[in-house]
Amino acid sequence: MDDQEYLPLSWLSQVCYCPRRAALLLNERLWEENADTAKGRSEHERVHTQRVEKRGESIKLYEFTVFSDQMALLGKCDCIEAVRDEDGCRIPAADFPVRLYPVEYKHGTVREEEEYQIQLCAQAMCLEEMFHTTIPEGALFFISSHRREAVPLDGSLRKRTIQLAKALWDIRHQLSVPAAEYSAKCRRCSLKELCMPKVKASAQKYLLHLRQEALGSIEEDSV
Protein backbone atom coordinates (compact mmCIF):
# COMPACT_ATOMS: atom_id res chain seq x y z
CA MET A 1 0.00 0.00 0.00
CA ASP A 2 3.11 2.24 0.39
CA ASP A 3 2.39 5.94 1.02
CA GLN A 4 -0.66 6.21 -1.21
CA GLU A 5 -3.62 7.97 0.38
CA TYR A 6 -6.78 5.94 0.77
CA LEU A 7 -10.30 7.13 1.53
CA PRO A 8 -12.69 5.17 3.76
CA LEU A 9 -14.58 2.64 1.67
CA SER A 10 -17.68 3.15 3.81
CA TRP A 11 -17.94 6.73 2.56
CA LEU A 12 -19.02 5.47 -0.84
CA SER A 13 -22.42 4.94 0.75
CA GLN A 14 -22.31 8.56 1.96
CA VAL A 15 -21.60 10.05 -1.46
CA CYS A 16 -24.24 7.77 -2.95
CA TYR A 17 -26.80 8.97 -0.38
CA CYS A 18 -25.85 12.65 -0.73
CA PRO A 19 -22.67 14.25 -2.16
CA ARG A 20 -23.05 17.22 0.21
CA ARG A 21 -23.21 14.91 3.22
CA ALA A 22 -20.05 13.15 2.04
CA ALA A 23 -18.27 16.48 1.60
CA LEU A 24 -19.27 17.69 5.07
CA LEU A 25 -17.86 14.48 6.55
CA LEU A 26 -14.73 14.41 4.39
CA ASN A 27 -13.76 18.08 4.11
CA GLU A 28 -15.44 19.73 7.10
CA ARG A 29 -15.11 16.77 9.51
CA LEU A 30 -18.67 17.23 10.72
CA TRP A 31 -20.70 14.50 12.41
CA GLU A 32 -23.94 14.45 14.33
CA GLU A 33 -25.54 11.29 15.67
CA ASN A 34 -29.26 10.57 15.60
CA ALA A 35 -31.35 7.59 16.66
CA ASP A 36 -30.71 5.71 13.41
CA THR A 37 -26.93 6.16 13.45
CA ALA A 38 -26.74 5.31 17.16
CA LYS A 39 -28.70 2.09 16.65
CA GLY A 40 -26.63 1.13 13.64
CA ARG A 41 -23.37 1.79 15.50
CA SER A 42 -24.52 -0.25 18.50
CA GLU A 43 -25.52 -3.22 16.34
CA HIS A 44 -22.27 -3.07 14.39
CA GLU A 45 -20.24 -3.00 17.60
CA ARG A 46 -21.85 -6.30 18.58
CA VAL A 47 -20.76 -8.02 15.36
CA HIS A 48 -17.50 -6.14 14.79
CA THR A 49 -15.04 -8.35 16.64
CA GLN A 50 -12.08 -9.27 14.49
CA ARG A 51 -11.79 -13.03 14.49
CA VAL A 52 -11.53 -16.13 12.33
CA GLU A 53 -13.91 -19.07 12.70
CA LYS A 54 -12.99 -22.37 11.05
CA ARG A 55 -15.31 -25.31 10.58
CA GLY A 56 -13.88 -28.00 8.34
CA GLU A 57 -13.62 -26.59 4.84
CA SER A 58 -15.55 -23.43 5.70
CA ILE A 59 -14.02 -20.28 7.22
CA LYS A 60 -15.57 -17.01 8.37
CA LEU A 61 -13.43 -13.90 8.65
CA TYR A 62 -14.92 -11.04 10.67
CA GLU A 63 -13.91 -7.36 10.40
CA PHE A 64 -11.41 -8.17 7.67
CA THR A 65 -9.40 -5.22 6.30
CA VAL A 66 -9.63 -4.72 2.54
CA PHE A 67 -8.19 -2.15 0.15
CA SER A 68 -8.00 -1.23 -3.52
CA ASP A 69 -5.04 0.52 -5.10
CA GLN A 70 -7.09 1.18 -8.23
CA MET A 71 -9.91 2.99 -6.40
CA ALA A 72 -7.67 4.15 -3.50
CA LEU A 73 -10.15 2.92 -0.90
CA LEU A 74 -9.61 1.23 2.45
CA GLY A 75 -12.16 -0.41 4.73
CA LYS A 76 -13.39 -3.50 6.53
CA CYS A 77 -15.73 -6.31 5.61
CA ASP A 78 -18.16 -7.25 8.34
CA CYS A 79 -17.86 -10.90 7.34
CA ILE A 80 -16.26 -12.90 4.55
CA GLU A 81 -17.37 -16.47 4.08
CA ALA A 82 -14.64 -18.61 2.53
CA VAL A 83 -15.55 -22.11 1.33
CA ARG A 84 -13.18 -24.63 -0.19
CA ASP A 85 -13.17 -24.46 -3.97
CA GLU A 86 -10.41 -25.94 -6.10
CA ASP A 87 -10.93 -23.14 -8.63
CA GLY A 88 -10.81 -20.47 -5.90
CA CYS A 89 -8.05 -18.25 -4.53
CA ARG A 90 -5.54 -18.50 -1.73
CA ILE A 91 -5.90 -16.48 1.49
CA PRO A 92 -3.62 -16.47 4.56
CA ALA A 93 -6.30 -17.95 6.84
CA ALA A 94 -6.81 -21.11 4.76
CA ASP A 95 -4.56 -24.02 3.81
CA PHE A 96 -6.67 -24.70 0.72
CA PRO A 97 -8.13 -22.65 -2.17
CA VAL A 98 -11.41 -20.91 -1.35
CA ARG A 99 -14.36 -19.12 -2.90
CA LEU A 100 -15.03 -15.75 -1.22
CA TYR A 101 -18.47 -14.40 -0.33
CA PRO A 102 -18.64 -10.99 1.42
CA VAL A 103 -21.53 -10.23 3.78
CA GLU A 104 -22.33 -6.70 4.96
CA TYR A 105 -24.37 -6.21 8.14
CA LYS A 106 -27.03 -3.49 8.27
CA HIS A 107 -29.36 -2.49 11.07
CA GLY A 108 -33.14 -2.40 10.71
CA THR A 109 -35.41 -4.47 8.55
CA VAL A 110 -34.92 -5.62 4.95
CA ARG A 111 -34.93 -2.76 2.49
CA GLU A 112 -33.35 -2.09 -0.88
CA GLU A 113 -30.86 0.76 -0.63
CA GLU A 114 -28.44 1.48 -3.46
CA GLU A 115 -25.76 2.75 -1.08
CA TYR A 116 -25.71 -0.60 0.75
CA GLN A 117 -25.20 -2.48 -2.51
CA ILE A 118 -22.45 -0.05 -3.54
CA GLN A 119 -20.56 -0.60 -0.28
CA LEU A 120 -20.82 -4.38 -0.64
CA CYS A 121 -19.69 -4.24 -4.27
CA ALA A 122 -16.66 -2.12 -3.35
CA GLN A 123 -15.67 -4.67 -0.71
CA ALA A 124 -15.89 -7.46 -3.26
CA MET A 125 -13.85 -5.48 -5.80
CA CYS A 126 -11.17 -4.91 -3.15
CA LEU A 127 -11.03 -8.64 -2.42
CA GLU A 128 -10.83 -9.44 -6.13
CA GLU A 129 -7.88 -7.09 -6.49
CA MET A 130 -6.15 -8.35 -3.35
CA PHE A 131 -6.52 -12.08 -4.04
CA HIS A 132 -6.78 -12.14 -7.84
CA THR A 133 -10.17 -13.79 -7.85
CA THR A 134 -13.73 -13.24 -9.08
CA ILE A 135 -16.69 -12.64 -6.77
CA PRO A 136 -20.03 -12.67 -8.63
CA GLU A 137 -22.26 -12.28 -5.57
CA GLY A 138 -22.38 -11.07 -1.97
CA ALA A 139 -25.10 -10.53 0.59
CA LEU A 140 -26.63 -7.94 2.92
CA PHE A 141 -27.65 -9.22 6.35
CA PHE A 142 -30.31 -7.13 8.10
CA ILE A 143 -29.74 -7.54 11.81
CA SER A 144 -33.17 -6.62 13.20
CA SER A 145 -35.08 -8.98 10.91
CA HIS A 146 -32.33 -11.66 10.76
CA ARG A 147 -32.71 -11.77 6.97
CA ARG A 148 -30.08 -12.16 4.29
CA GLU A 149 -30.53 -10.72 0.83
CA ALA A 150 -28.26 -11.86 -2.01
CA VAL A 151 -26.81 -9.09 -4.20
CA PRO A 152 -25.57 -9.93 -7.73
CA LEU A 153 -22.38 -7.94 -8.36
CA ASP A 154 -23.07 -7.27 -12.01
CA GLY A 155 -21.44 -4.90 -14.48
CA SER A 156 -23.79 -1.97 -13.88
CA LEU A 157 -23.27 -2.08 -10.10
CA ARG A 158 -19.50 -2.25 -10.56
CA LYS A 159 -19.56 0.70 -12.97
CA ARG A 160 -21.64 2.73 -10.52
CA THR A 161 -19.21 1.85 -7.70
CA ILE A 162 -16.23 3.10 -9.73
CA GLN A 163 -18.12 6.32 -10.59
CA LEU A 164 -18.86 7.00 -6.93
CA ALA A 165 -15.26 6.30 -5.92
CA LYS A 166 -14.19 8.92 -8.47
CA ALA A 167 -16.85 11.34 -7.19
CA LEU A 168 -15.58 10.89 -3.64
CA TRP A 169 -12.03 11.60 -4.73
CA ASP A 170 -13.15 14.65 -6.71
CA ILE A 171 -14.69 16.04 -3.52
CA ARG A 172 -11.44 15.31 -1.69
CA HIS A 173 -9.20 16.96 -4.28
CA GLN A 174 -11.40 20.02 -4.78
CA LEU A 175 -11.96 20.48 -1.03
CA SER A 176 -15.43 21.65 -1.95
CA VAL A 177 -18.90 21.20 -0.45
CA PRO A 178 -21.69 20.85 -3.05
CA ALA A 179 -24.73 23.09 -2.67
CA ALA A 180 -27.65 21.68 -0.70
CA GLU A 181 -30.56 20.17 -2.59
CA TYR A 182 -33.45 19.54 -0.24
CA SER A 183 -35.25 16.20 -0.65
CA ALA A 184 -37.08 13.57 1.39
CA LYS A 185 -33.69 12.12 2.39
CA CYS A 186 -32.90 15.30 4.34
CA ARG A 187 -35.59 14.59 6.92
CA ARG A 188 -33.78 11.52 8.28
CA CYS A 189 -30.21 12.74 7.79
CA SER A 190 -28.18 13.06 11.00
CA LEU A 191 -26.43 16.15 9.56
CA LYS A 192 -29.64 18.06 8.80
CA GLU A 193 -29.08 20.70 11.48
CA LEU A 194 -25.46 21.22 10.42
CA CYS A 195 -26.18 21.08 6.69
CA MET A 196 -29.25 23.39 6.80
CA PRO A 197 -30.50 22.26 3.37
CA LYS A 198 -33.38 24.77 3.32
CA VAL A 199 -31.29 27.85 4.06
CA LYS A 200 -30.30 28.53 0.47
CA ALA A 201 -33.87 28.33 -0.77
CA SER A 202 -35.10 30.49 2.12
CA ALA A 203 -32.38 33.08 1.49
CA GLN A 204 -33.25 33.24 -2.20
CA LYS A 205 -36.92 33.78 -1.40
CA TYR A 206 -36.00 36.51 1.11
CA LEU A 207 -33.77 38.32 -1.39
CA LEU A 208 -36.47 38.05 -4.06
CA HIS A 209 -38.97 39.54 -1.61
CA LEU A 210 -36.62 42.46 -0.87
CA ARG A 211 -36.09 43.04 -4.59
CA GLN A 212 -39.83 43.09 -5.25
CA GLU A 213 -40.36 45.53 -2.39
CA ALA A 214 -37.60 47.77 -3.72
CA LEU A 215 -39.06 47.74 -7.23
CA GLY A 216 -42.48 48.54 -5.76
CA SER A 217 -41.07 51.53 -3.91
CA ILE A 218 -39.36 52.82 -7.08
CA GLU A 219 -42.62 52.55 -9.02
CA GLU A 220 -44.52 54.44 -6.30
CA ASP A 221 -41.92 57.21 -6.24
CA SER A 222 -42.12 57.61 -10.01
CA VAL A 223 -45.91 58.14 -9.98
PDB file of C-alpha atoms in Angstrom:
ATOM      1  CA  MET A   1       0.000   0.000   0.000  1.00  0.00           C
ATOM      2  CA  ASP A   2       3.105   2.238   0.389  1.00  0.00           C
ATOM      3  CA  ASP A   3       2.385   5.944   1.023  1.00  0.00           C
ATOM      4  CA  GLN A   4      -0.664   6.213  -1.208  1.00  0.00           C
ATOM      5  CA  GLU A   5      -3.623   7.970   0.378  1.00  0.00           C
ATOM      6  CA  TYR A   6      -6.784   5.938   0.771  1.00  0.00           C
ATOM      7  CA  LEU A   7     -10.298   7.127   1.529  1.00  0.00           C
ATOM      8  CA  PRO A   8     -12.692   5.165   3.764  1.00  0.00           C
ATOM      9  CA  LEU A   9     -14.579   2.635   1.673  1.00  0.00           C
ATOM     10  CA  SER A  10     -17.681   3.149   3.813  1.00  0.00           C
ATOM     11  CA  TRP A  11     -17.936   6.734   2.565  1.00  0.00           C
ATOM     12  CA  LEU A  12     -19.019   5.471  -0.843  1.00  0.00           C
ATOM     13  CA  SER A  13     -22.423   4.941   0.752  1.00  0.00           C
ATOM     14  CA  GLN A  14     -22.310   8.558   1.957  1.00  0.00           C
ATOM     15  CA  VAL A  15     -21.597  10.047  -1.457  1.00  0.00           C
ATOM     16  CA  CYS A  16     -24.244   7.770  -2.955  1.00  0.00           C
ATOM     17  CA  TYR A  17     -26.796   8.972  -0.385  1.00  0.00           C
ATOM     18  CA  CYS A  18     -25.855  12.653  -0.726  1.00  0.00           C
ATOM     19  CA  PRO A  19     -22.668  14.253  -2.157  1.00  0.00           C
ATOM     20  CA  ARG A  20     -23.049  17.224   0.208  1.00  0.00           C
ATOM     21  CA  ARG A  21     -23.209  14.911   3.223  1.00  0.00           C
ATOM     22  CA  ALA A  22     -20.045  13.146   2.035  1.00  0.00           C
ATOM     23  CA  ALA A  23     -18.267  16.484   1.600  1.00  0.00           C
ATOM     24  CA  LEU A  24     -19.268  17.689   5.071  1.00  0.00           C
ATOM     25  CA  LEU A  25     -17.861  14.477   6.546  1.00  0.00           C
ATOM     26  CA  LEU A  26     -14.727  14.413   4.390  1.00  0.00           C
ATOM     27  CA  ASN A  27     -13.757  18.084   4.114  1.00  0.00           C
ATOM     28  CA  GLU A  28     -15.442  19.726   7.099  1.00  0.00           C
ATOM     29  CA  ARG A  29     -15.108  16.767   9.509  1.00  0.00           C
ATOM     30  CA  LEU A  30     -18.674  17.232  10.718  1.00  0.00           C
ATOM     31  CA  TRP A  31     -20.698  14.502  12.412  1.00  0.00           C
ATOM     32  CA  GLU A  32     -23.939  14.450  14.332  1.00  0.00           C
ATOM     33  CA  GLU A  33     -25.538  11.289  15.669  1.00  0.00           C
ATOM     34  CA  ASN A  34     -29.256  10.571  15.603  1.00  0.00           C
ATOM     35  CA  ALA A  35     -31.354   7.587  16.657  1.00  0.00           C
ATOM     36  CA  ASP A  36     -30.713   5.706  13.406  1.00  0.00           C
ATOM     37  CA  THR A  37     -26.930   6.156  13.445  1.00  0.00           C
ATOM     38  CA  ALA A  38     -26.741   5.308  17.160  1.00  0.00           C
ATOM     39  CA  LYS A  39     -28.695   2.093  16.654  1.00  0.00           C
ATOM     40  CA  GLY A  40     -26.627   1.132  13.636  1.00  0.00           C
ATOM     41  CA  ARG A  41     -23.374   1.792  15.498  1.00  0.00           C
ATOM     42  CA  SER A  42     -24.523  -0.251  18.495  1.00  0.00           C
ATOM     43  CA  GLU A  43     -25.519  -3.222  16.344  1.00  0.00           C
ATOM     44  CA  HIS A  44     -22.268  -3.074  14.388  1.00  0.00           C
ATOM     45  CA  GLU A  45     -20.244  -3.002  17.600  1.00  0.00           C
ATOM     46  CA  ARG A  46     -21.846  -6.298  18.577  1.00  0.00           C
ATOM     47  CA  VAL A  47     -20.763  -8.016  15.355  1.00  0.00           C
ATOM     48  CA  HIS A  48     -17.496  -6.139  14.794  1.00  0.00           C
ATOM     49  CA  THR A  49     -15.041  -8.347  16.641  1.00  0.00           C
ATOM     50  CA  GLN A  50     -12.077  -9.265  14.494  1.00  0.00           C
ATOM     51  CA  ARG A  51     -11.795 -13.031  14.494  1.00  0.00           C
ATOM     52  CA  VAL A  52     -11.531 -16.129  12.328  1.00  0.00           C
ATOM     53  CA  GLU A  53     -13.910 -19.070  12.697  1.00  0.00           C
ATOM     54  CA  LYS A  54     -12.985 -22.374  11.053  1.00  0.00           C
ATOM     55  CA  ARG A  55     -15.308 -25.312  10.576  1.00  0.00           C
ATOM     56  CA  GLY A  56     -13.885 -27.998   8.337  1.00  0.00           C
ATOM     57  CA  GLU A  57     -13.618 -26.592   4.837  1.00  0.00           C
ATOM     58  CA  SER A  58     -15.554 -23.434   5.704  1.00  0.00           C
ATOM     59  CA  ILE A  59     -14.022 -20.279   7.215  1.00  0.00           C
ATOM     60  CA  LYS A  60     -15.575 -17.010   8.372  1.00  0.00           C
ATOM     61  CA  LEU A  61     -13.425 -13.902   8.648  1.00  0.00           C
ATOM     62  CA  TYR A  62     -14.922 -11.043  10.675  1.00  0.00           C
ATOM     63  CA  GLU A  63     -13.913  -7.363  10.402  1.00  0.00           C
ATOM     64  CA  PHE A  64     -11.411  -8.170   7.670  1.00  0.00           C
ATOM     65  CA  THR A  65      -9.403  -5.215   6.296  1.00  0.00           C
ATOM     66  CA  VAL A  66      -9.627  -4.720   2.538  1.00  0.00           C
ATOM     67  CA  PHE A  67      -8.191  -2.147   0.145  1.00  0.00           C
ATOM     68  CA  SER A  68      -8.002  -1.231  -3.516  1.00  0.00           C
ATOM     69  CA  ASP A  69      -5.036   0.520  -5.097  1.00  0.00           C
ATOM     70  CA  GLN A  70      -7.091   1.178  -8.227  1.00  0.00           C
ATOM     71  CA  MET A  71      -9.913   2.988  -6.395  1.00  0.00           C
ATOM     72  CA  ALA A  72      -7.667   4.151  -3.500  1.00  0.00           C
ATOM     73  CA  LEU A  73     -10.154   2.917  -0.900  1.00  0.00           C
ATOM     74  CA  LEU A  74      -9.611   1.230   2.453  1.00  0.00           C
ATOM     75  CA  GLY A  75     -12.159  -0.414   4.726  1.00  0.00           C
ATOM     76  CA  LYS A  76     -13.385  -3.495   6.532  1.00  0.00           C
ATOM     77  CA  CYS A  77     -15.727  -6.314   5.609  1.00  0.00           C
ATOM     78  CA  ASP A  78     -18.160  -7.249   8.345  1.00  0.00           C
ATOM     79  CA  CYS A  79     -17.858 -10.897   7.338  1.00  0.00           C
ATOM     80  CA  ILE A  80     -16.257 -12.900   4.553  1.00  0.00           C
ATOM     81  CA  GLU A  81     -17.369 -16.469   4.077  1.00  0.00           C
ATOM     82  CA  ALA A  82     -14.637 -18.612   2.532  1.00  0.00           C
ATOM     83  CA  VAL A  83     -15.553 -22.105   1.326  1.00  0.00           C
ATOM     84  CA  ARG A  84     -13.182 -24.626  -0.194  1.00  0.00           C
ATOM     85  CA  ASP A  85     -13.173 -24.460  -3.973  1.00  0.00           C
ATOM     86  CA  GLU A  86     -10.406 -25.939  -6.103  1.00  0.00           C
ATOM     87  CA  ASP A  87     -10.929 -23.137  -8.630  1.00  0.00           C
ATOM     88  CA  GLY A  88     -10.807 -20.466  -5.903  1.00  0.00           C
ATOM     89  CA  CYS A  89      -8.052 -18.246  -4.533  1.00  0.00           C
ATOM     90  CA  ARG A  90      -5.536 -18.496  -1.733  1.00  0.00           C
ATOM     91  CA  ILE A  91      -5.898 -16.476   1.487  1.00  0.00           C
ATOM     92  CA  PRO A  92      -3.618 -16.474   4.564  1.00  0.00           C
ATOM     93  CA  ALA A  93      -6.303 -17.953   6.838  1.00  0.00           C
ATOM     94  CA  ALA A  94      -6.811 -21.111   4.758  1.00  0.00           C
ATOM     95  CA  ASP A  95      -4.559 -24.023   3.806  1.00  0.00           C
ATOM     96  CA  PHE A  96      -6.671 -24.703   0.718  1.00  0.00           C
ATOM     97  CA  PRO A  97      -8.127 -22.648  -2.167  1.00  0.00           C
ATOM     98  CA  VAL A  98     -11.412 -20.911  -1.350  1.00  0.00           C
ATOM     99  CA  ARG A  99     -14.355 -19.117  -2.897  1.00  0.00           C
ATOM    100  CA  LEU A 100     -15.031 -15.749  -1.218  1.00  0.00           C
ATOM    101  CA  TYR A 101     -18.467 -14.399  -0.328  1.00  0.00           C
ATOM    102  CA  PRO A 102     -18.639 -10.991   1.418  1.00  0.00           C
ATOM    103  CA  VAL A 103     -21.534 -10.229   3.785  1.00  0.00           C
ATOM    104  CA  GLU A 104     -22.331  -6.697   4.958  1.00  0.00           C
ATOM    105  CA  TYR A 105     -24.368  -6.212   8.140  1.00  0.00           C
ATOM    106  CA  LYS A 106     -27.033  -3.490   8.269  1.00  0.00           C
ATOM    107  CA  HIS A 107     -29.364  -2.487  11.075  1.00  0.00           C
ATOM    108  CA  GLY A 108     -33.136  -2.404  10.707  1.00  0.00           C
ATOM    109  CA  THR A 109     -35.412  -4.473   8.546  1.00  0.00           C
ATOM    110  CA  VAL A 110     -34.918  -5.621   4.954  1.00  0.00           C
ATOM    111  CA  ARG A 111     -34.931  -2.756   2.488  1.00  0.00           C
ATOM    112  CA  GLU A 112     -33.347  -2.088  -0.880  1.00  0.00           C
ATOM    113  CA  GLU A 113     -30.858   0.760  -0.635  1.00  0.00           C
ATOM    114  CA  GLU A 114     -28.439   1.484  -3.462  1.00  0.00           C
ATOM    115  CA  GLU A 115     -25.758   2.752  -1.080  1.00  0.00           C
ATOM    116  CA  TYR A 116     -25.709  -0.598   0.746  1.00  0.00           C
ATOM    117  CA  GLN A 117     -25.197  -2.476  -2.513  1.00  0.00           C
ATOM    118  CA  ILE A 118     -22.445  -0.047  -3.540  1.00  0.00           C
ATOM    119  CA  GLN A 119     -20.565  -0.604  -0.284  1.00  0.00           C
ATOM    120  CA  LEU A 120     -20.821  -4.377  -0.641  1.00  0.00           C
ATOM    121  CA  CYS A 121     -19.691  -4.237  -4.267  1.00  0.00           C
ATOM    122  CA  ALA A 122     -16.662  -2.117  -3.349  1.00  0.00           C
ATOM    123  CA  GLN A 123     -15.674  -4.669  -0.711  1.00  0.00           C
ATOM    124  CA  ALA A 124     -15.893  -7.463  -3.264  1.00  0.00           C
ATOM    125  CA  MET A 125     -13.853  -5.484  -5.798  1.00  0.00           C
ATOM    126  CA  CYS A 126     -11.171  -4.911  -3.154  1.00  0.00           C
ATOM    127  CA  LEU A 127     -11.032  -8.642  -2.423  1.00  0.00           C
ATOM    128  CA  GLU A 128     -10.829  -9.438  -6.127  1.00  0.00           C
ATOM    129  CA  GLU A 129      -7.881  -7.092  -6.493  1.00  0.00           C
ATOM    130  CA  MET A 130      -6.146  -8.352  -3.345  1.00  0.00           C
ATOM    131  CA  PHE A 131      -6.516 -12.077  -4.036  1.00  0.00           C
ATOM    132  CA  HIS A 132      -6.782 -12.139  -7.845  1.00  0.00           C
ATOM    133  CA  THR A 133     -10.169 -13.786  -7.854  1.00  0.00           C
ATOM    134  CA  THR A 134     -13.733 -13.240  -9.077  1.00  0.00           C
ATOM    135  CA  ILE A 135     -16.694 -12.638  -6.775  1.00  0.00           C
ATOM    136  CA  PRO A 136     -20.027 -12.672  -8.628  1.00  0.00           C
ATOM    137  CA  GLU A 137     -22.261 -12.276  -5.570  1.00  0.00           C
ATOM    138  CA  GLY A 138     -22.379 -11.075  -1.967  1.00  0.00           C
ATOM    139  CA  ALA A 139     -25.099 -10.525   0.593  1.00  0.00           C
ATOM    140  CA  LEU A 140     -26.629  -7.941   2.921  1.00  0.00           C
ATOM    141  CA  PHE A 141     -27.649  -9.215   6.345  1.00  0.00           C
ATOM    142  CA  PHE A 142     -30.312  -7.132   8.101  1.00  0.00           C
ATOM    143  CA  ILE A 143     -29.740  -7.544  11.808  1.00  0.00           C
ATOM    144  CA  SER A 144     -33.174  -6.622  13.200  1.00  0.00           C
ATOM    145  CA  SER A 145     -35.079  -8.984  10.912  1.00  0.00           C
ATOM    146  CA  HIS A 146     -32.330 -11.657  10.757  1.00  0.00           C
ATOM    147  CA  ARG A 147     -32.706 -11.771   6.972  1.00  0.00           C
ATOM    148  CA  ARG A 148     -30.083 -12.163   4.292  1.00  0.00           C
ATOM    149  CA  GLU A 149     -30.532 -10.720   0.826  1.00  0.00           C
ATOM    150  CA  ALA A 150     -28.257 -11.862  -2.010  1.00  0.00           C
ATOM    151  CA  VAL A 151     -26.811  -9.094  -4.203  1.00  0.00           C
ATOM    152  CA  PRO A 152     -25.568  -9.934  -7.732  1.00  0.00           C
ATOM    153  CA  LEU A 153     -22.378  -7.945  -8.355  1.00  0.00           C
ATOM    154  CA  ASP A 154     -23.068  -7.274 -12.011  1.00  0.00           C
ATOM    155  CA  GLY A 155     -21.436  -4.896 -14.476  1.00  0.00           C
ATOM    156  CA  SER A 156     -23.789  -1.970 -13.883  1.00  0.00           C
ATOM    157  CA  LEU A 157     -23.273  -2.080 -10.104  1.00  0.00           C
ATOM    158  CA  ARG A 158     -19.500  -2.246 -10.565  1.00  0.00           C
ATOM    159  CA  LYS A 159     -19.559   0.705 -12.971  1.00  0.00           C
ATOM    160  CA  ARG A 160     -21.638   2.732 -10.515  1.00  0.00           C
ATOM    161  CA  THR A 161     -19.211   1.852  -7.704  1.00  0.00           C
ATOM    162  CA  ILE A 162     -16.230   3.103  -9.725  1.00  0.00           C
ATOM    163  CA  GLN A 163     -18.117   6.316 -10.589  1.00  0.00           C
ATOM    164  CA  LEU A 164     -18.859   6.998  -6.931  1.00  0.00           C
ATOM    165  CA  ALA A 165     -15.258   6.302  -5.920  1.00  0.00           C
ATOM    166  CA  LYS A 166     -14.189   8.921  -8.465  1.00  0.00           C
ATOM    167  CA  ALA A 167     -16.852  11.342  -7.193  1.00  0.00           C
ATOM    168  CA  LEU A 168     -15.581  10.893  -3.641  1.00  0.00           C
ATOM    169  CA  TRP A 169     -12.025  11.599  -4.728  1.00  0.00           C
ATOM    170  CA  ASP A 170     -13.148  14.653  -6.711  1.00  0.00           C
ATOM    171  CA  ILE A 171     -14.687  16.041  -3.519  1.00  0.00           C
ATOM    172  CA  ARG A 172     -11.441  15.307  -1.690  1.00  0.00           C
ATOM    173  CA  HIS A 173      -9.200  16.955  -4.285  1.00  0.00           C
ATOM    174  CA  GLN A 174     -11.397  20.016  -4.776  1.00  0.00           C
ATOM    175  CA  LEU A 175     -11.955  20.480  -1.029  1.00  0.00           C
ATOM    176  CA  SER A 176     -15.433  21.647  -1.947  1.00  0.00           C
ATOM    177  CA  VAL A 177     -18.899  21.195  -0.446  1.00  0.00           C
ATOM    178  CA  PRO A 178     -21.690  20.849  -3.045  1.00  0.00           C
ATOM    179  CA  ALA A 179     -24.726  23.085  -2.667  1.00  0.00           C
ATOM    180  CA  ALA A 180     -27.647  21.682  -0.696  1.00  0.00           C
ATOM    181  CA  GLU A 181     -30.560  20.169  -2.595  1.00  0.00           C
ATOM    182  CA  TYR A 182     -33.449  19.542  -0.238  1.00  0.00           C
ATOM    183  CA  SER A 183     -35.248  16.200  -0.654  1.00  0.00           C
ATOM    184  CA  ALA A 184     -37.080  13.571   1.386  1.00  0.00           C
ATOM    185  CA  LYS A 185     -33.688  12.122   2.393  1.00  0.00           C
ATOM    186  CA  CYS A 186     -32.896  15.296   4.343  1.00  0.00           C
ATOM    187  CA  ARG A 187     -35.593  14.591   6.915  1.00  0.00           C
ATOM    188  CA  ARG A 188     -33.779  11.522   8.278  1.00  0.00           C
ATOM    189  CA  CYS A 189     -30.209  12.738   7.789  1.00  0.00           C
ATOM    190  CA  SER A 190     -28.176  13.061  11.001  1.00  0.00           C
ATOM    191  CA  LEU A 191     -26.431  16.149   9.565  1.00  0.00           C
ATOM    192  CA  LYS A 192     -29.641  18.058   8.800  1.00  0.00           C
ATOM    193  CA  GLU A 193     -29.081  20.705  11.483  1.00  0.00           C
ATOM    194  CA  LEU A 194     -25.464  21.222  10.419  1.00  0.00           C
ATOM    195  CA  CYS A 195     -26.176  21.080   6.687  1.00  0.00           C
ATOM    196  CA  MET A 196     -29.254  23.387   6.798  1.00  0.00           C
ATOM    197  CA  PRO A 197     -30.498  22.257   3.371  1.00  0.00           C
ATOM    198  CA  LYS A 198     -33.384  24.767   3.324  1.00  0.00           C
ATOM    199  CA  VAL A 199     -31.293  27.848   4.059  1.00  0.00           C
ATOM    200  CA  LYS A 200     -30.296  28.533   0.471  1.00  0.00           C
ATOM    201  CA  ALA A 201     -33.867  28.334  -0.771  1.00  0.00           C
ATOM    202  CA  SER A 202     -35.105  30.491   2.120  1.00  0.00           C
ATOM    203  CA  ALA A 203     -32.382  33.081   1.486  1.00  0.00           C
ATOM    204  CA  GLN A 204     -33.252  33.237  -2.203  1.00  0.00           C
ATOM    205  CA  LYS A 205     -36.924  33.781  -1.395  1.00  0.00           C
ATOM    206  CA  TYR A 206     -36.000  36.506   1.112  1.00  0.00           C
ATOM    207  CA  LEU A 207     -33.770  38.322  -1.392  1.00  0.00           C
ATOM    208  CA  LEU A 208     -36.472  38.053  -4.057  1.00  0.00           C
ATOM    209  CA  HIS A 209     -38.969  39.537  -1.606  1.00  0.00           C
ATOM    210  CA  LEU A 210     -36.616  42.458  -0.868  1.00  0.00           C
ATOM    211  CA  ARG A 211     -36.095  43.037  -4.589  1.00  0.00           C
ATOM    212  CA  GLN A 212     -39.830  43.086  -5.250  1.00  0.00           C
ATOM    213  CA  GLU A 213     -40.364  45.529  -2.385  1.00  0.00           C
ATOM    214  CA  ALA A 214     -37.598  47.768  -3.722  1.00  0.00           C
ATOM    215  CA  LEU A 215     -39.064  47.736  -7.229  1.00  0.00           C
ATOM    216  CA  GLY A 216     -42.479  48.543  -5.763  1.00  0.00           C
ATOM    217  CA  SER A 217     -41.068  51.528  -3.910  1.00  0.00           C
ATOM    218  CA  ILE A 218     -39.365  52.816  -7.084  1.00  0.00           C
ATOM    219  CA  GLU A 219     -42.621  52.548  -9.024  1.00  0.00           C
ATOM    220  CA  GLU A 220     -44.520  54.440  -6.297  1.00  0.00           C
ATOM    221  CA  ASP A 221     -41.918  57.214  -6.243  1.00  0.00           C
ATOM    222  CA  SER A 222     -42.121  57.609 -10.006  1.00  0.00           C
ATOM    223  CA  VAL A 223     -45.909  58.138  -9.976  1.00  0.00           C
TER     224      VAL A 223
END
